[in-house]
Coordinates of C-alpha atoms in Angstrom, one line a residue:
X1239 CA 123.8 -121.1 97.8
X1240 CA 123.7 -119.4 94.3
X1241 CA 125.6 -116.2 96.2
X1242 CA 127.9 -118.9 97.5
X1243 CA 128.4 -120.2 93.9
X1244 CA 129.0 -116.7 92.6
X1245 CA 131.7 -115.2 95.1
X1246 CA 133.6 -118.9 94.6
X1247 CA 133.5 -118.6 90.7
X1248 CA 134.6 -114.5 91.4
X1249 CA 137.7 -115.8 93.2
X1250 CA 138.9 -118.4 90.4
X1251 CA 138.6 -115.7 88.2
X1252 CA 140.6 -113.4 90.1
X1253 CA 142.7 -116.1 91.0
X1254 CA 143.5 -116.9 87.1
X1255 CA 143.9 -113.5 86.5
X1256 CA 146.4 -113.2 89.2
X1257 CA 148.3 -115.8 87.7
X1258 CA 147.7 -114.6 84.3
X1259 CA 149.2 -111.2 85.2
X1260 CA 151.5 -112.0 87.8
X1261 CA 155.3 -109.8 87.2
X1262 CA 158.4 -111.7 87.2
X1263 CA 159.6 -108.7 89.0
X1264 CA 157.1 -108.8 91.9
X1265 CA 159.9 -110.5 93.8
X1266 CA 161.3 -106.8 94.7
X1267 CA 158.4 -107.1 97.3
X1268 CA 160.8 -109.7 99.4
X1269 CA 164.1 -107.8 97.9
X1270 CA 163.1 -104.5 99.4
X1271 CA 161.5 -106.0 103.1
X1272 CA 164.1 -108.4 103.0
X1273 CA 166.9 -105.8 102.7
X1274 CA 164.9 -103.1 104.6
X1275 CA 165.5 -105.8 107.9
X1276 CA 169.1 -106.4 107.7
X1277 CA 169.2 -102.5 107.4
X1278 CA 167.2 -101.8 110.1
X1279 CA 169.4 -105.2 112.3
X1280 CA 173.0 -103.7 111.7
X1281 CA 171.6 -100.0 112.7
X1282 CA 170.8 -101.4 115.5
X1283 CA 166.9 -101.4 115.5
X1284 CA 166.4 -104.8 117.5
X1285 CA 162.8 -106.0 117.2
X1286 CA 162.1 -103.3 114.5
X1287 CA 163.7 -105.7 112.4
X1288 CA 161.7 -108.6 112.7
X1289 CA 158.2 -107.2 110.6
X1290 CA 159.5 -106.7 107.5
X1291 CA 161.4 -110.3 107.7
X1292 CA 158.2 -111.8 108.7
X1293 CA 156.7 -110.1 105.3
X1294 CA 159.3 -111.0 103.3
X1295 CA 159.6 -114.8 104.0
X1296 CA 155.7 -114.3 103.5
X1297 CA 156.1 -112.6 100.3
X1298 CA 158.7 -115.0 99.1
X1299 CA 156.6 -118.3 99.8
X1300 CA 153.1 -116.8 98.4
X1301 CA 155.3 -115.2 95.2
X1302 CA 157.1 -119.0 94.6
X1303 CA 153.7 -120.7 94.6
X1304 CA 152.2 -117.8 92.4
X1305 CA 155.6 -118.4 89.8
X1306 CA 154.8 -122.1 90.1
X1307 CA 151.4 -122.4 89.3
X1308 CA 152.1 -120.0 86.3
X1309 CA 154.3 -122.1 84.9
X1310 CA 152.7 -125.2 85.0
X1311 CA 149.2 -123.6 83.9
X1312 CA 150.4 -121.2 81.5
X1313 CA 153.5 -122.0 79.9
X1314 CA 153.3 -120.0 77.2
X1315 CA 152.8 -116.9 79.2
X1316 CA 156.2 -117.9 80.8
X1317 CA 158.2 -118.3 77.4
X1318 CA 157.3 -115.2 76.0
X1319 CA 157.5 -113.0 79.1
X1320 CA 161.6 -113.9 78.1
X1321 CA 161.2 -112.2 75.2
X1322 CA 160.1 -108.9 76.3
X1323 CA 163.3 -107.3 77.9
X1324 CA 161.0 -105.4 81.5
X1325 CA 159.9 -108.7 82.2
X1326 CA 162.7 -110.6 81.3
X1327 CA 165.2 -108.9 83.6
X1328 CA 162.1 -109.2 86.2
X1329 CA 163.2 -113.0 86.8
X1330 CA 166.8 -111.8 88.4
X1331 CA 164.2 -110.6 91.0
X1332 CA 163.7 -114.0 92.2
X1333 CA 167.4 -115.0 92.7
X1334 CA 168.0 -111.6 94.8
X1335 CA 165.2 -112.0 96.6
X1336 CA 166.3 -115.5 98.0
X1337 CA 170.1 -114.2 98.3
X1338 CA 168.8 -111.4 100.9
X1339 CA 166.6 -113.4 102.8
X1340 CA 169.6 -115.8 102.6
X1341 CA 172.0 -113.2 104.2
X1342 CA 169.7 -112.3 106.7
X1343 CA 169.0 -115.2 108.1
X1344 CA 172.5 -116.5 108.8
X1345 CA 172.6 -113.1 110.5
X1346 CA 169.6 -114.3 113.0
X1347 CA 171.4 -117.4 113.5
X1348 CA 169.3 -119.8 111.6
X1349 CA 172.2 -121.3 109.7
X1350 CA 169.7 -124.2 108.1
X1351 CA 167.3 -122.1 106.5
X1352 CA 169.6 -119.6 105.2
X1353 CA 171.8 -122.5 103.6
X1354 CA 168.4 -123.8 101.9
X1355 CA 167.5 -120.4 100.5
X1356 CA 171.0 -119.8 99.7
X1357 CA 171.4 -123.1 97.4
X1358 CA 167.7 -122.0 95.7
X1359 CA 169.5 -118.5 94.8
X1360 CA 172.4 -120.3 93.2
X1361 CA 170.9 -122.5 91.6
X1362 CA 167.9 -120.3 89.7
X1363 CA 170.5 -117.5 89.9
X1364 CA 173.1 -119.8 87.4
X1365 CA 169.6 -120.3 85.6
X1366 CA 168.3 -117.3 85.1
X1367 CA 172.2 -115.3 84.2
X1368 CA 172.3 -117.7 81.1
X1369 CA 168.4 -118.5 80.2
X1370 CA 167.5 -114.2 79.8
X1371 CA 170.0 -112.8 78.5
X1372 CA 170.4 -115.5 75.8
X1373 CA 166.5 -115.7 75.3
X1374 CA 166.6 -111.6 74.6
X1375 CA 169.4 -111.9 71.9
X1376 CA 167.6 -114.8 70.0
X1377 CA 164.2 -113.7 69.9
X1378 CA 162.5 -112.9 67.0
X1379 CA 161.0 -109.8 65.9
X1380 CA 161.4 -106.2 65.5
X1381 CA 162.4 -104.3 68.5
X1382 CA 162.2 -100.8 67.2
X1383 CA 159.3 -100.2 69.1
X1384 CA 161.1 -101.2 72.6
X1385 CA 161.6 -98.3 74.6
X1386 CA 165.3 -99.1 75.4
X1387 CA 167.7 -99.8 78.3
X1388 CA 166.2 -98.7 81.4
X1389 CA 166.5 -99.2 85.4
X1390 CA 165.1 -102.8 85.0
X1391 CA 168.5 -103.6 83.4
X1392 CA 170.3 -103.3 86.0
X1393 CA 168.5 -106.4 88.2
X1394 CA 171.2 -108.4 86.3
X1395 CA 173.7 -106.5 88.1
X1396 CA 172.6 -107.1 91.3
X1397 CA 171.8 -110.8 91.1
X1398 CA 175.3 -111.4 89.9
X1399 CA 176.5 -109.2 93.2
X1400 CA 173.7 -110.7 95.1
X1401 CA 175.5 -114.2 94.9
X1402 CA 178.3 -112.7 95.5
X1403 CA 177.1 -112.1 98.8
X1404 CA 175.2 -115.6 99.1
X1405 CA 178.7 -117.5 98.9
X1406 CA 180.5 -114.8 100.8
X1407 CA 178.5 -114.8 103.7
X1408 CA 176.2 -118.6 103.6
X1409 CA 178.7 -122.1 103.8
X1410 CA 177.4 -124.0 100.7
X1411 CA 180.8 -126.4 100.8
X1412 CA 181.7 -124.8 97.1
X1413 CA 185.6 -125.6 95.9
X1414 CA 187.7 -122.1 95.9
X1415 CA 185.0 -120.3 97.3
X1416 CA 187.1 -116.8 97.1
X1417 CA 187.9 -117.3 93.3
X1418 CA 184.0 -117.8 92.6
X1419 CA 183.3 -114.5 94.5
X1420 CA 185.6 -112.5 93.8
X1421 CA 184.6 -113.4 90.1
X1422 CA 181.1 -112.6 90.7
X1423 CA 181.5 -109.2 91.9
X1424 CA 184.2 -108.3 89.5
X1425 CA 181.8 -109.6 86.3
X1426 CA 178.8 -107.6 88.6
X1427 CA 181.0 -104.4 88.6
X1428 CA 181.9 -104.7 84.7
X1429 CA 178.5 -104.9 83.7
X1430 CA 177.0 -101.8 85.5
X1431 CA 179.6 -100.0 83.7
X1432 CA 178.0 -101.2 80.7
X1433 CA 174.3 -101.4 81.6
X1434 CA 174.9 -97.7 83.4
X1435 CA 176.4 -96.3 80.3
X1436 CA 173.5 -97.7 78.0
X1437 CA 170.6 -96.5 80.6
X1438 CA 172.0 -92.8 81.0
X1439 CA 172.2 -92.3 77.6
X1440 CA 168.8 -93.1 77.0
X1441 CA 168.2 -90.7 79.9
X1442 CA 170.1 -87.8 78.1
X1443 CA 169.2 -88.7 74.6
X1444 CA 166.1 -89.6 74.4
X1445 CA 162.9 -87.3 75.9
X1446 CA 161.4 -88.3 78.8
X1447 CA 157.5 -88.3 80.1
X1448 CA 155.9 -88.7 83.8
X1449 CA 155.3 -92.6 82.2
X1450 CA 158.6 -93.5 81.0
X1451 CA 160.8 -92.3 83.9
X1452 CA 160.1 -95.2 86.6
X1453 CA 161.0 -96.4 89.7
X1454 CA 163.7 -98.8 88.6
X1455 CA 165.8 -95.9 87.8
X1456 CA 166.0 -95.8 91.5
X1457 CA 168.3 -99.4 90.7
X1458 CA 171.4 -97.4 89.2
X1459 CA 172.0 -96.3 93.4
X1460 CA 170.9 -99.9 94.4
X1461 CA 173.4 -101.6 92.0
X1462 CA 176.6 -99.8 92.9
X1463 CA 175.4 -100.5 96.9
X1464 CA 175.1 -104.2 96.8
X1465 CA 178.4 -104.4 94.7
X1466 CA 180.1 -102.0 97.4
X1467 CA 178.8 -104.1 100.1
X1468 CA 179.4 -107.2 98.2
X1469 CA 183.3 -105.9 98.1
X1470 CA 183.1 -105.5 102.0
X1471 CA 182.0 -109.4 102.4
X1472 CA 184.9 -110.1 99.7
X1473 CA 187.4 -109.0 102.2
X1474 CA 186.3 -111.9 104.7
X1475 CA 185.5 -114.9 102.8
X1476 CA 186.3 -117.9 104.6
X1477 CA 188.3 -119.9 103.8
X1478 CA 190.9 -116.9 103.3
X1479 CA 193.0 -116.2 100.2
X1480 CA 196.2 -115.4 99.4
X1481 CA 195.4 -113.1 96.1
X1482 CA 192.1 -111.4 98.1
X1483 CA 194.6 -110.4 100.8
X1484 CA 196.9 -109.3 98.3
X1485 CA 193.8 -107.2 96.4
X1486 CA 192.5 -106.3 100.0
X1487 CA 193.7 -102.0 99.0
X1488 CA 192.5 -102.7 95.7
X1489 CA 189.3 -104.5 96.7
X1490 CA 188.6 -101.2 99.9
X1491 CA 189.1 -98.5 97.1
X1492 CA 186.4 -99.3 94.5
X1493 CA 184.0 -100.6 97.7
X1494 CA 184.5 -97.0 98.4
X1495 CA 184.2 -95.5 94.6
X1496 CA 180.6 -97.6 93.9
X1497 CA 179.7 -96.4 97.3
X1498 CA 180.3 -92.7 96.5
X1499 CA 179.1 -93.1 93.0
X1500 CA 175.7 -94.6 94.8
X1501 CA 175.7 -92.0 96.4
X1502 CA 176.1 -89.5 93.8
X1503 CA 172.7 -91.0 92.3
X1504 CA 170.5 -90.1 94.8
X1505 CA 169.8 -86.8 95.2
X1506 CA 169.4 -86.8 91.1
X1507 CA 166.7 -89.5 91.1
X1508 CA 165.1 -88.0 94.4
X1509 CA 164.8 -84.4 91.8
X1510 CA 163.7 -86.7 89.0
X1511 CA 161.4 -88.3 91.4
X1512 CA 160.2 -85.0 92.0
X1513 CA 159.5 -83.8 88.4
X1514 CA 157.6 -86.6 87.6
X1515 CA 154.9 -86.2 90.0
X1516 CA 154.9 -82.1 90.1
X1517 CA 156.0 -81.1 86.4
X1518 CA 155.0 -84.5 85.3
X1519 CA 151.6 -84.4 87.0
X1520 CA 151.8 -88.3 87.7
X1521 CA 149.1 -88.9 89.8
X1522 CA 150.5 -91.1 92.9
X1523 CA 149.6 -94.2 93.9
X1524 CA 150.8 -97.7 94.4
X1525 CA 153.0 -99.4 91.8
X1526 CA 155.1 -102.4 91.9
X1527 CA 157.8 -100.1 91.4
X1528 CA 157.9 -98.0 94.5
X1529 CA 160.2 -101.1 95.7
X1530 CA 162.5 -100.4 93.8
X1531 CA 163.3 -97.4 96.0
X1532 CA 162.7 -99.1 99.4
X1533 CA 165.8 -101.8 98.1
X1534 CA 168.1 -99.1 97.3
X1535 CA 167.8 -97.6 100.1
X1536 CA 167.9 -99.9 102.3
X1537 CA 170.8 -101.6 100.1
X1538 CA 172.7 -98.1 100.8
X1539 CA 172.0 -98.5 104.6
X1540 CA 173.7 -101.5 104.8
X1541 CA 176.4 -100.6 103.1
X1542 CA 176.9 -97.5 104.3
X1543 CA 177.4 -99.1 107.9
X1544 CA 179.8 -101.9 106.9
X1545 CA 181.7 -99.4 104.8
X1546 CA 182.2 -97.2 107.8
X1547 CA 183.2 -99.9 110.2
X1548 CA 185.8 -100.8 107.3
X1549 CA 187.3 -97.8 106.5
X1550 CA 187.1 -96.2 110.3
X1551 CA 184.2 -93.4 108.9
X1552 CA 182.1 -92.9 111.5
X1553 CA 180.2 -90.4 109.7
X1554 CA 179.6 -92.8 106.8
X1555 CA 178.1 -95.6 109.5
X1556 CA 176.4 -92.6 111.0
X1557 CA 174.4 -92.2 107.6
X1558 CA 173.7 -95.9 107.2
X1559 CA 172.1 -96.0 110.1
X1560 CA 170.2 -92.3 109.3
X1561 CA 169.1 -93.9 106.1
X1562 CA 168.2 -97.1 107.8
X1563 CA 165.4 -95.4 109.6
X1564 CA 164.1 -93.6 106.5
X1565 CA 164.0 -96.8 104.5
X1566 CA 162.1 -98.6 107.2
X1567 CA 159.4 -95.6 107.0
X1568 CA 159.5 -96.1 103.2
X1569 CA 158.9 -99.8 103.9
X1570 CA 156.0 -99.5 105.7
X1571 CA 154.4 -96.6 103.8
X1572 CA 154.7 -98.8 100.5
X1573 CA 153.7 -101.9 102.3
X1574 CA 150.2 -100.0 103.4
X1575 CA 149.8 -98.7 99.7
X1576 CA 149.8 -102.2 98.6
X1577 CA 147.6 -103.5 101.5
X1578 CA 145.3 -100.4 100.9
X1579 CA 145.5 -101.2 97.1
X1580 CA 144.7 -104.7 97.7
X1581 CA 142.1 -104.1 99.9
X1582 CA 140.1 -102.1 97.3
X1583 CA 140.5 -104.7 94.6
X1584 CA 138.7 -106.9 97.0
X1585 CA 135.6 -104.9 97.2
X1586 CA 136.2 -104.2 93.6
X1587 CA 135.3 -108.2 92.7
X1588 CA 132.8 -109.0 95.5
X1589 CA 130.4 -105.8 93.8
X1590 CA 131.3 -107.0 90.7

């Protein structure tokens, strides 16, 4: 009974400590499995598709109750993880987590479902553009110890884009629906010129260690992906508009500029990638931020293969659906370092 006792008392305390501890940005678990389906659906991967949209509707509703016991346990914790700009721009997670899973199911037909999960992204997403960004200008403090813009930064980017897509693709009834979304991507493309600008600079001004250069770089590809592929679902909002037909050359060409400047990006963050773990000697293992590489990729996938169809590429839908298979083995290798991870913090608590 007493070892009973114990191992129930050991699992509050890892509970609470879960809680405790719990990332805003952990929600890139669902962005990245999420994503990593509808990649692996338009490349034509049929029932390939289905486990990582079983583990990110998983994810999503085991992450929600995690957020929501947090905040009503630990408040605090909540209000000052605004003020600290990584977890701040961790919360945009959350909204472009529900917008892919969102997308993805309207693409399996569940129409219901995606329109539930598509008013929860608007609704936190109209939250969370306002609450962080205005809770990082007022706080108090000195930020001269802050290490600066980096990848993390960009989440904002991709929420705004990541509605973009929600309203494009999901019917939520919404007045001038092609006037909201076409103002979403535009004021997503706008700031990654401005978030983009302030992160490379810190990447060519300021050195750089094994520590500091993170995953979420890997976000300055997946930004420019989802507002490419947000410009594709632009072209066929419904109902159709005048000025988006007239913008329809406009709105192709800088779909295809984000694209190729995505593109551009990765084979520099793959030799980055590289440095850090040979000349960096950063000892690998699991981190919340390896999915912030399975998203991009699987981001670039999917547009890759709606760019193509668009512009008549088959070479460019060829490579979506190359990448697609490469990001579902980066899916399911980071998926077993977190199940392997988790697995040994199990045994860790029940010796200790």
């Amino acid at each position: 009974m007493r070892s009973l006792s114990e191992s129930v008392r050991a699992l509050g305390g890892s509970v609470r400590i879960g809680v405790r501890e719990w990332p805003p940005a952990a929600f890139s678990v669902v962005m990245g499995s999420g994503i990593t389906s509808t990649a692996l659906e338009r490349a034509g991967a049929g029932g390939w598709s289905i486990p990582p949209l079983v583990v990110a509707l998983a994810s999503f509703v085991l992450l929600l109750g995690v957020a929501v016991a947090r905040l009503v346990v630990m408040p605090g914790a909540v209000v000052s993880s605004f003020k600290k700009p990584p977890q701040a721009f961790g919360y945009f997670t959350v909204v472009a987590a529900a917008s892919v899973l969102a997308v993805r199911l309207k693409s399996a037909g569940l129409d219901t479902v995606a329109v539930v999960f598509a008013g929860f992204a608007v609704v936190v997403g109209v939250v969370a553009l306002y609450v962080v960004p205005a809770a990082l200008v007022v706080r108090s403090g000195t930020r001269a110890d802050e290490p600066g813009p980096d990848g993390s930064w960009l989440l904002w980017v991709v929420a705004l884009e990541s509605l973009c897509l929600v309203v494009c693709t999901v019917d939520l009834n919404l007045p001038a629906v092609a006037a909201v979304a076409f103002g979403l991507w535009s004021s997503g493309v706008l700031l990654y010129l401005i978030l983009a600008a302030l992160v490379l600079s810190r990447l060519l001004t300021r050195p750089m260690t094994s520590d500091s250069l993170l995953p979420s770089y890997w976000i300055l590809s997946g930004a420019t992906a989802i507002s490419s592929l947000a410009a594709i679902r632009l072209l066929d909002v419904r109902p159709e508009s005048t000025f988006v037909e007239d913008l329809r050359p406009t709105i192709t060409g800088a779909a295809f500029a984000l694209w190729a400047f995505g593109t551009w990006w990765i084979p520099l963050l793959v030799a980055l990638g590289a440095w850090r773990y040979a000349a960096g000697h950063y000892r690998a293992r699991y981190e919340l931020g390896l999915w912030n590489i399975v998203f991009p990729l699987g981001m670039f996938s999917t547009a890759s293969i709606a760019l193509g169809d668009l512009v008549a590429l088959p070479s460019v839908t060829y490579l979506g659906k190359l990448v697609a298979e490469l990001a579902g083995v980066c899916w399911a290798l980071t998926l077993g370092a977190l199940l392997v991870r988790s697995g040994r913090g199990d045994r860790s608590t029940r010796s200790r």
